[in-house]
Structure formats: C-alpha cells, structure tokens
Coordinates of C-alpha atoms in Angstrom, one line a residue:
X1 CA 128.0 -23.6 -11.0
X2 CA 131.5 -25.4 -12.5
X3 CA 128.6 -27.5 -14.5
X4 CA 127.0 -24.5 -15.8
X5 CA 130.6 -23.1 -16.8
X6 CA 130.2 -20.2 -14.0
X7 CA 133.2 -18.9 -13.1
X8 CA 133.7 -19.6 -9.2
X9 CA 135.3 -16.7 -7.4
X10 CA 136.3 -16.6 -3.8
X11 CA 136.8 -13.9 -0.9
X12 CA 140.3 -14.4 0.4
X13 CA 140.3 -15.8 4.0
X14 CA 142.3 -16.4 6.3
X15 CA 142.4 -20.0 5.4
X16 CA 143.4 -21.9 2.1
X17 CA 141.6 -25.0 3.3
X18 CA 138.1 -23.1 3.4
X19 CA 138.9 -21.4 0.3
X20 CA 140.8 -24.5 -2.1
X21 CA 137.5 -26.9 -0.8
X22 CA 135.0 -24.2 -2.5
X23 CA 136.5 -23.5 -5.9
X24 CA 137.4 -27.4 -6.1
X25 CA 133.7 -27.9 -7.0
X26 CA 133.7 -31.1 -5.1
X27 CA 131.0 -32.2 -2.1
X28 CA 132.0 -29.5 0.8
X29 CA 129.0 -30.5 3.7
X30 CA 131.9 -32.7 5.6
X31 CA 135.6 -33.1 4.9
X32 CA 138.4 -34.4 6.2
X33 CA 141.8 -31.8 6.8
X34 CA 145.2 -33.3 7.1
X35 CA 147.6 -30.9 6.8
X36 CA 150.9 -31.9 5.6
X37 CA 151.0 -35.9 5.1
X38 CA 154.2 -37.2 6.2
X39 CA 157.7 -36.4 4.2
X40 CA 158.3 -40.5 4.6
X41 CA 156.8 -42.6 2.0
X42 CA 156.0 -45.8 4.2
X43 CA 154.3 -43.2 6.2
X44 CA 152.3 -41.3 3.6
X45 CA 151.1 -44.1 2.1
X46 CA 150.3 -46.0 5.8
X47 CA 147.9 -42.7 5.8
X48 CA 146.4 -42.6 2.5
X49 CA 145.7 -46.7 3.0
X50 CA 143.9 -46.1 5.8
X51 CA 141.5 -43.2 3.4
X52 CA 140.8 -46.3 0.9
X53 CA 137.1 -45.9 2.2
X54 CA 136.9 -42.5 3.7
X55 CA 133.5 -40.8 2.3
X56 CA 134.2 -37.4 3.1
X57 CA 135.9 -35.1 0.9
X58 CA 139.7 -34.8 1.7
X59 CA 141.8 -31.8 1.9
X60 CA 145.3 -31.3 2.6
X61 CA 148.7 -29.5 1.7
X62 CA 151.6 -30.4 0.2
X63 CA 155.0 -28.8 -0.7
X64 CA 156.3 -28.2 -4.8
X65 CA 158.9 -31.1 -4.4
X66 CA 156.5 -33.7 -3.0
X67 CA 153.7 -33.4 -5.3
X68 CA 154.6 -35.7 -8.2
X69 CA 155.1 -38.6 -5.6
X70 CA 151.7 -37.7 -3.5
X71 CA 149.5 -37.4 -6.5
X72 CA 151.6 -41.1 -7.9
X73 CA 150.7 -42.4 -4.2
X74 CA 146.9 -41.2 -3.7
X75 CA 146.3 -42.2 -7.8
X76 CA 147.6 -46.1 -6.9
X77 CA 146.0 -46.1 -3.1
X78 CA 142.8 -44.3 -3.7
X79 CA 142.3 -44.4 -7.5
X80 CA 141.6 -42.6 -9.8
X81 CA 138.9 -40.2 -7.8
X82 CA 137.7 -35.9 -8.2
X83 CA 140.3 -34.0 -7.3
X84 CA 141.4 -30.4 -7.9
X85 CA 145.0 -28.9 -7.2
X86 CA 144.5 -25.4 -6.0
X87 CA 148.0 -23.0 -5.9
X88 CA 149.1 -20.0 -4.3
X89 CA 145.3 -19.2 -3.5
X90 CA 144.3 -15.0 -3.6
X91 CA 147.5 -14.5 -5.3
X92 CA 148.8 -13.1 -8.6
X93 CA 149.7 -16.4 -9.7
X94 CA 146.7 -18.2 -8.7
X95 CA 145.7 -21.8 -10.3
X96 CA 143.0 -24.5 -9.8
X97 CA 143.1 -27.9 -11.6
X98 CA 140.4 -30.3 -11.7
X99 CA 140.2 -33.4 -13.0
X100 CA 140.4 -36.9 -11.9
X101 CA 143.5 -38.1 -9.8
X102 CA 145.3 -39.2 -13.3
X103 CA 144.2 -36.1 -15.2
X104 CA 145.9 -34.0 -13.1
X105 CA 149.0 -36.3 -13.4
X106 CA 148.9 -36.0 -16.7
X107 CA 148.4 -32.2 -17.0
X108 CA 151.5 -32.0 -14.4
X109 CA 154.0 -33.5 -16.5
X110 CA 156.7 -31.9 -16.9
X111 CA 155.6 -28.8 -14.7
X112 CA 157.4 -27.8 -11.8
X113 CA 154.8 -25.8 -10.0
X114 CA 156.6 -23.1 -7.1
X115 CA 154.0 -21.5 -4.0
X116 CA 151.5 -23.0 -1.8
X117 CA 149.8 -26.1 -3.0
X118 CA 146.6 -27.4 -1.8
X119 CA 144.7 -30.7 -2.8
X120 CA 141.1 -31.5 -2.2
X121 CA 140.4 -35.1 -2.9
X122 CA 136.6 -36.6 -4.0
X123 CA 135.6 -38.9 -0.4
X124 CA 135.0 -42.8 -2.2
X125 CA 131.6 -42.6 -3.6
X126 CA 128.6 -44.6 -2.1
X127 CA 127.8 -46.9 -5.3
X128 CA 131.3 -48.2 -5.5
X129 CA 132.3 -49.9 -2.4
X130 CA 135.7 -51.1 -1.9
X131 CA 136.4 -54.3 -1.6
X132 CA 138.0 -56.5 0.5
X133 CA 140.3 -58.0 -1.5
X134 CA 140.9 -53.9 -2.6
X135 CA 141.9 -53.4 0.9
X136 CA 144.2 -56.7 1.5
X137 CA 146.1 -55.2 -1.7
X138 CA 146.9 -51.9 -0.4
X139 CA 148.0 -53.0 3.0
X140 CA 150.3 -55.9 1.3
X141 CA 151.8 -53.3 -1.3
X142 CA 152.6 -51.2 1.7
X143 CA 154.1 -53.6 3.6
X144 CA 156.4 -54.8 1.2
X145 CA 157.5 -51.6 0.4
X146 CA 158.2 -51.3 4.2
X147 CA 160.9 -54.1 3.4
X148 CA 158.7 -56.6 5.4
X149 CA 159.6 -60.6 4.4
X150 CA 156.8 -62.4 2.4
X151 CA 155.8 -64.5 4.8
X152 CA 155.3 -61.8 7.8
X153 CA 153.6 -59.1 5.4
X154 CA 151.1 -62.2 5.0
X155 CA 150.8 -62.7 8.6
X156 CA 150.6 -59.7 9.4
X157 CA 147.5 -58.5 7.2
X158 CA 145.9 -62.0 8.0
X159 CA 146.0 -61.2 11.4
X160 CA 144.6 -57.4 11.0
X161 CA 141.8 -58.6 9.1
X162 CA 140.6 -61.5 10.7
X163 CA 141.1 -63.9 7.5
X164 CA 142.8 -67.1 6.8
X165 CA 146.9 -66.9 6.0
X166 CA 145.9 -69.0 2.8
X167 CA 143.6 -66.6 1.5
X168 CA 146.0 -63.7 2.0
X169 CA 148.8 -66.0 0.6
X170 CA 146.4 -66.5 -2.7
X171 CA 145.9 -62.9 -3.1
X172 CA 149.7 -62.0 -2.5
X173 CA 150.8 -64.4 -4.9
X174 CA 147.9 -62.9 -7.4
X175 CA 149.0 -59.4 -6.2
X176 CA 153.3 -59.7 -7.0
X177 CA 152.0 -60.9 -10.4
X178 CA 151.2 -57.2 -11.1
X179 CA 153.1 -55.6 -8.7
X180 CA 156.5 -56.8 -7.7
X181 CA 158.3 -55.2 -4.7
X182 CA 161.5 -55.4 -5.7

C-alpha cells in the first residue's frame, strides 16, 4: 500500500506496538518487542549488539530525551536498516517517519519531539549476512566503551567467539584506526 502511495490508516487499539508495526510498512508476520531498552548506554548497546543478526522486525519504545542517542546507537550497531518512528499514535498530534536508520537521523535534527515514541526496526535482511569480523567489531567497540583495557577486551571477545587472540588483536588494531575509544 505505502508503495502504491495509499494512505495507511489504523483503528486505535489498545496497543501502540500492534498499531506503530502496521503503519511502519515494514515485514509484520514475526517481530521481536522490547519495550524500553535500558536508560544505560553500555547496556543499550550490549542489547542492540546482540540484534546485529536478528531477522525479525523489531519494535520497541523509547522516551523524547533518549531518542537522538538510541537512533545514534542502533544506526552504528545495526546500520543503516528500514525503520519508521511512529509518535503519540491515535492522537491529535500523530506522526510516522520512515526511512532508513540515517534518514530519520537526519530528518530529526534539530527537532525535539514531546509524547509517546515508538520505533519499529527492518530485521537484517537474508542476502546480506553479517559478518564475522562485523560482529568481532561491535562487541570490541562495546567493550571499550565499557572502559575495559586493550588487552582484556581482546581476550575477552577471543574467548566468546572461539577465535585466535591474534586475529582479534589484528582486527582491534584495524578497528581503533577508525574508531578510537578514547
């Protein structure tokens, strides 16, 4: 229907999950609700590293004053994937964005959206797997920011994913180049 330019309108419900996952246009046959992701950063982006390869479509909440920092943490961790922003649903002021993960970033800027904010997020798609090296990125980004040392965070990831400390060292190394933690 969104293809075709149909406008999309919903029945209020009793529940803005339901209702932000049909007017977001995206895949709605499985999805994954999480709520509120953690208020902590280590602990939101623990979460949305552990998504890198979900398939489902993902749908969760998130308050006014978070927003610019969730959409900055799910655009670097899951990329730049479908997503629609959906705000006070079956109300006056009513609003659905969708885009891509750094549209909506863009269109955001310098907004300071008020109400009830939901955010359905595109599941990774079957022809682009992520790899592993994808994967070993995320997890030594998110350590570091966790304040762990160099030579633990490399430990540490070797150890969760069953690889050499030299190959994680070579990836770190090829990683800070880009994306120093300090």
């Amino acid at each position: 229907a969104l293809k075709a330019k149909i406008s999309i309108v919903h029945i209020p419900g009793p529940s803005a999950v339901i209702t932000a996952l049909v007017v977001s246009g995206l895949p709605a046959d499985s999805f994954l609700f999480l709520a509120f992701l953690p208020a902590r950063v280590s602990e939101r982006r623990k979460i949305l590293t552990s998504l890198v390869e979900e398939r489902r479509t993902i749908v969760l909440f998130e308050s006014p004053h978070r927003l610019e920092a969730t959409i900055n943490d799910i655009y670097e961790i899951l990329g730049d994937r479908p997503m629609a922003l959906a705000r006070e649903l079956t109300k006056v002021h009513e609003e659905v964005i969708r885009g891509t993960t750094g549209e909506i970033r863009e269109k955001l800027k310098g907004r300071h959206l008020k109400g009830e904010i939901t955010l359905v997020i595109g599941g990774v798609r079957e022809k682009k797997s992520v790899s592993d090296e994808e994967i070993i990125n995320a997890l030594l980004r998110l350590k570091g920011e966790e304040g762990m040392t160099d030579r633990d965070r490399i430990a540490q990831v070797a150890r969760e994913k069953g690889i050499s400390r030299r190959r994680v060292y070579l990836l770190d190394l090829k990683l800070r180049k880009s994306h120093p933690f300090s």
